[in-house]
PDB file of C-alpha atoms in Angstrom:
ATOM      1  CA  MET A   1      13.728 -21.063 -13.210  1.00 60.00           C
ATOM      2  CA  SER A   2      11.872 -19.526 -10.469  1.00 77.00           C
ATOM      3  CA  ILE A   3      11.265 -15.033 -10.497  1.00 86.00           C
ATOM      4  CA  THR A   4      11.270 -13.067  -7.529  1.00 89.00           C
ATOM      5  CA  ILE A   5       8.582 -10.226  -7.254  1.00 90.00           C
ATOM      6  CA  ARG A   6       9.058  -7.054  -4.220  1.00 93.00           C
ATOM      7  CA  LEU A   7       6.994  -5.894  -2.999  1.00 91.00           C
ATOM      8  CA  VAL A   8       5.763  -2.443  -2.526  1.00 92.00           C
ATOM      9  CA  GLY A   9       3.437  -0.962  -0.732  1.00 89.00           C
ATOM     10  CA  GLY A  10       0.069  -2.754   1.796  1.00 86.00           C
ATOM     11  CA  PRO A  11       0.166  -5.184   3.720  1.00 87.00           C
ATOM     12  CA  ALA A  12       3.385  -6.829   2.737  1.00 86.00           C
ATOM     13  CA  ASP A  13       5.526  -3.821   3.039  1.00 88.00           C
ATOM     14  CA  GLY A  14       8.963  -4.890   1.558  1.00 88.00           C
ATOM     15  CA  ARG A  15       8.448  -8.141   1.021  1.00 89.00           C
ATOM     16  CA  ALA A  16      10.215 -11.201  -1.534  1.00 90.00           C
ATOM     17  CA  ILE A  17       8.714 -14.040  -3.021  1.00 88.00           C
ATOM     18  CA  PRO A  18       9.690 -16.324  -5.962  1.00 89.00           C
ATOM     19  CA  VAL A  19       7.909 -17.037  -8.144  1.00 87.00           C
ATOM     20  CA  SER A  20       8.185 -20.561 -10.184  1.00 84.00           C
ATOM     21  CA  GLY A  21       8.032 -20.189 -14.113  1.00 79.00           C
ATOM     22  CA  ASP A  22      10.065 -17.293 -16.196  1.00 80.00           C
ATOM     23  CA  GLN A  23       7.395 -14.845 -16.401  1.00 82.00           C
ATOM     24  CA  ALA A  24       6.813 -12.406 -14.023  1.00 82.00           C
ATOM     25  CA  PRO A  25       2.489 -12.721 -13.273  1.00 84.00           C
ATOM     26  CA  PRO A  26      -0.109  -9.794 -14.302  1.00 87.00           C
ATOM     27  CA  ARG A  27      -0.898  -9.363 -10.948  1.00 85.00           C
ATOM     28  CA  TYR A  28      -0.159 -10.898  -7.451  1.00 87.00           C
ATOM     29  CA  LEU A  29      -2.889 -11.489  -4.304  1.00 86.00           C
ATOM     30  CA  ILE A  30      -1.524 -11.972  -0.833  1.00 85.00           C
ATOM     31  CA  PRO A  31      -4.100 -13.299   1.603  1.00 84.00           C
ATOM     32  CA  THR A  32      -5.304 -11.131   4.332  1.00 81.00           C
ATOM     33  CA  PRO A  33      -5.715 -12.875   7.614  1.00 77.00           C
ATOM     34  CA  PRO A  34      -7.832 -10.588  10.344  1.00 74.00           C
ATOM     35  CA  PRO A  35      -5.886  -9.932  13.682  1.00 74.00           C
ATOM     36  CA  LEU A  36      -5.685 -12.822  15.363  1.00 76.00           C
ATOM     37  CA  THR A  37      -7.317 -10.768  18.683  1.00 78.00           C
ATOM     38  CA  GLU A  38     -10.580 -10.225  16.100  1.00 74.00           C
ATOM     39  CA  PHE A  39      -9.980 -14.386  14.662  1.00 71.00           C
ATOM     40  CA  LEU A  40     -10.494 -15.598  17.788  1.00 77.00           C
ATOM     41  CA  SER A  41     -12.794 -13.676  19.067  1.00 80.00           C
ATOM     42  CA  ASP A  42     -15.325 -14.468  15.620  1.00 74.00           C
ATOM     43  CA  PRO A  43     -15.689 -18.200  16.312  1.00 68.00           C
ATOM     44  CA  THR A  44     -17.456 -17.070  12.616  1.00 71.00           C
ATOM     45  CA  ALA A  45     -14.454 -15.300  10.804  1.00 59.00           C
ATOM     46  CA  GLY A  46     -13.411 -18.790   9.528  1.00 61.00           C
ATOM     47  CA  LEU A  47     -16.183 -19.162   7.482  1.00 68.00           C
ATOM     48  CA  THR A  48     -15.851 -15.845   5.938  1.00 72.00           C
ATOM     49  CA  PRO A  49     -13.893 -15.779   2.653  1.00 77.00           C
ATOM     50  CA  MET A  50     -10.741 -14.128   3.439  1.00 76.00           C
ATOM     51  CA  PRO A  51      -9.483 -10.620   1.906  1.00 81.00           C
ATOM     52  CA  VAL A  52      -6.222 -10.290  -0.338  1.00 86.00           C
ATOM     53  CA  ALA A  53      -4.111  -7.761  -1.052  1.00 88.00           C
ATOM     54  CA  GLU A  54      -3.517  -7.353  -4.739  1.00 91.00           C
ATOM     55  CA  TYR A  55      -0.370  -5.978  -6.032  1.00 91.00           C
ATOM     56  CA  GLU A  56       0.387  -5.469  -9.560  1.00 92.00           C
ATOM     57  CA  PRO A  57       3.527  -4.702 -11.363  1.00 92.00           C
ATOM     58  CA  ILE A  58       5.248  -1.376 -12.216  1.00 92.00           C
ATOM     59  CA  HIS A  59       6.089  -0.226 -15.984  1.00 90.00           C
ATOM     60  CA  GLU A  60       8.892   2.717 -15.965  1.00 89.00           C
ATOM     61  CA  SER A  61       8.955   2.630 -20.218  1.00 88.00           C
ATOM     62  CA  GLY A  62       7.053   0.546 -20.599  1.00 85.00           C
ATOM     63  CA  TRP A  63       9.307  -1.866 -19.006  1.00 89.00           C
ATOM     64  CA  LEU A  64       8.917  -4.186 -16.078  1.00 88.00           C
ATOM     65  CA  SER A  65      10.646  -2.310 -13.281  1.00 90.00           C
ATOM     66  CA  ARG A  66      12.552  -3.718 -11.336  1.00 88.00           C
ATOM     67  CA  ALA A  67      14.934  -3.266  -7.444  1.00 87.00           C
ATOM     68  CA  ASP A  68      18.721  -3.418  -6.998  1.00 87.00           C
ATOM     69  CA  ASP A  69      19.172  -7.090  -7.074  1.00 86.00           C
ATOM     70  CA  GLY A  70      16.474  -7.640  -9.713  1.00 86.00           C
ATOM     71  CA  ALA A  71      13.491  -8.557  -8.239  1.00 89.00           C
ATOM     72  CA  TYR A  72      10.497  -7.189 -10.257  1.00 90.00           C
ATOM     73  CA  LEU A  73       8.021  -4.348  -8.191  1.00 92.00           C
ATOM     74  CA  TYR A  74       4.536  -4.850  -7.342  1.00 93.00           C
ATOM     75  CA  ARG A  75       2.623  -1.763  -6.159  1.00 93.00           C
ATOM     76  CA  HIS A  76      -0.291  -2.446  -3.614  1.00 92.00           C
ATOM     77  CA  ARG A  77      -3.937  -2.123  -5.644  1.00 89.00           C
ATOM     78  CA  PRO A  78      -6.400  -1.386  -3.336  1.00 85.00           C
ATOM     79  CA  ALA A  79      -9.613  -2.235  -3.116  1.00 81.00           C
ATOM     80  CA  PRO A  80     -12.048   0.482  -4.192  1.00 83.00           C
ATOM     81  CA  ILE A  81     -14.475   2.140  -1.648  1.00 86.00           C
ATOM     82  CA  THR A  82     -18.023   0.687  -1.567  1.00 88.00           C
ATOM     83  CA  PRO A  83     -21.224   3.683  -1.675  1.00 91.00           C
ATOM     84  CA  GLU A  84     -21.711   2.176   1.480  1.00 92.00           C
ATOM     85  CA  ALA A  85     -18.017   2.867   3.150  1.00 90.00           C
ATOM     86  CA  ARG A  86     -18.388   6.786   1.205  1.00 92.00           C
ATOM     87  CA  ARG A  87     -21.541   7.130   3.143  1.00 95.00           C
ATOM     88  CA  ALA A  88     -19.277   5.808   7.080  1.00 93.00           C
ATOM     89  CA  LEU A  89     -16.841   8.192   5.583  1.00 93.00           C
ATOM     90  CA  GLU A  90     -18.173  11.394   5.008  1.00 95.00           C
ATOM     91  CA  ASN A  91     -20.371  11.083   7.292  1.00 96.00           C
ATOM     92  CA  ALA A  92     -17.891  10.442  10.005  1.00 95.00           C
ATOM     93  CA  ARG A  93     -16.325  13.756   8.295  1.00 96.00           C
ATOM     94  CA  ARG A  94     -19.859  15.263   9.208  1.00 96.00           C
ATOM     95  CA  ARG A  95     -20.199  14.416  12.430  1.00 96.00           C
ATOM     96  CA  ALA A  96     -15.986  15.426  13.000  1.00 96.00           C
ATOM     97  CA  GLU A  97     -16.684  18.944  11.416  1.00 96.00           C
ATOM     98  CA  ALA A  98     -19.796  19.381  13.941  1.00 96.00           C
ATOM     99  CA  ALA A  99     -17.634  18.512  16.882  1.00 96.00           C
ATOM    100  CA  GLU A 100     -14.954  20.957  15.813  1.00 95.00           C
ATOM    101  CA  GLU A 101     -18.115  23.766  14.954  1.00 95.00           C
ATOM    102  CA  ARG A 102     -19.247  22.694  18.873  1.00 96.00           C
ATOM    103  CA  ARG A 103     -15.584  22.885  20.572  1.00 93.00           C
ATOM    104  CA  ALA A 104     -15.062  26.192  18.737  1.00 89.00           C
ATOM    105  CA  ALA A 105     -18.629  27.796  19.997  1.00 91.00           C
ATOM    106  CA  GLU A 106     -17.624  26.518  23.571  1.00 91.00           C
ATOM    107  CA  LEU A 107     -14.203  27.740  23.803  1.00 87.00           C
ATOM    108  CA  ASP A 108     -15.281  30.801  21.975  1.00 85.00           C
ATOM    109  CA  GLU A 109     -17.530  30.942  25.295  1.00 87.00           C
ATOM    110  CA  ALA A 110     -15.668  30.860  27.766  1.00 85.00           C
ATOM    111  CA  TRP A 111     -13.548  33.333  25.974  1.00 82.00           C
ATOM    112  CA  GLN A 112     -16.186  35.679  26.745  1.00 83.00           C
ATOM    113  CA  GLU A 113     -16.942  34.450  30.295  1.00 84.00           C
ATOM    114  CA  ILE A 114     -13.063  35.422  31.067  1.00 82.00           C
ATOM    115  CA  ARG A 115     -12.834  38.494  29.125  1.00 80.00           C
ATOM    116  CA  ARG A 116     -15.900  39.705  31.623  1.00 83.00           C
ATOM    117  CA  GLU A 117     -13.275  39.472  34.593  1.00 83.00           C
ATOM    118  CA  ARG A 118      -9.655  40.940  32.680  1.00 81.00           C
ATOM    119  CA  PRO A 119     -11.544  43.355  30.897  1.00 81.00           C
ATOM    120  CA  HIS A 120      -7.389  43.536  29.615  1.00 79.00           C
ATOM    121  CA  PHE A 121      -7.410  40.718  27.587  1.00 77.00           C
ATOM    122  CA  PRO A 122      -7.728  40.829  23.644  1.00 77.00           C
ATOM    123  CA  THR A 123     -11.144  40.753  22.854  1.00 72.00           C
ATOM    124  CA  ASP A 124     -10.768  37.083  21.267  1.00 72.00           C
ATOM    125  CA  TRP A 125      -8.353  34.142  22.181  1.00 65.00           C
ATOM    126  CA  ARG A 126      -7.309  34.215  18.904  1.00 67.00           C
ATOM    127  CA  GLY A 127      -4.720  37.388  19.739  1.00 68.00           C
ATOM    128  CA  LEU A 128      -3.627  35.720  22.816  1.00 69.00           C
ATOM    129  CA  PHE A 129      -1.144  33.556  20.372  1.00 67.00           C
ATOM    130  CA  PHE A 130      -0.330  36.782  17.508  1.00 58.00           C
TER     131      PHE A 130
END
């Protein structure tokens, strides 16, 4: 006898998979290969371990949740963020904030230039919209 599990979220969202056995597994792993272009451009891509997406069962009131067709529902469990990835995200956020501040300063400076030529305009460019 086999059961069916339906994956929710992640790279295999909506996919239904028949699993042999009569009990739902405690978790389900799906290999996630790199995009084909990346795989073809990097000859060493096949030598590294393939990353996997982890799915865990969804429980409602202590029972396994089921879809209308009787399939057990499994939710994608994202991998924890590594410290290196967290630092990279923080650095990217700081760079984006600095770039936004520079753009705002440039816009304010350009507005002051326009205002010298047209003194009847509002003192701040934001005054055009409100």
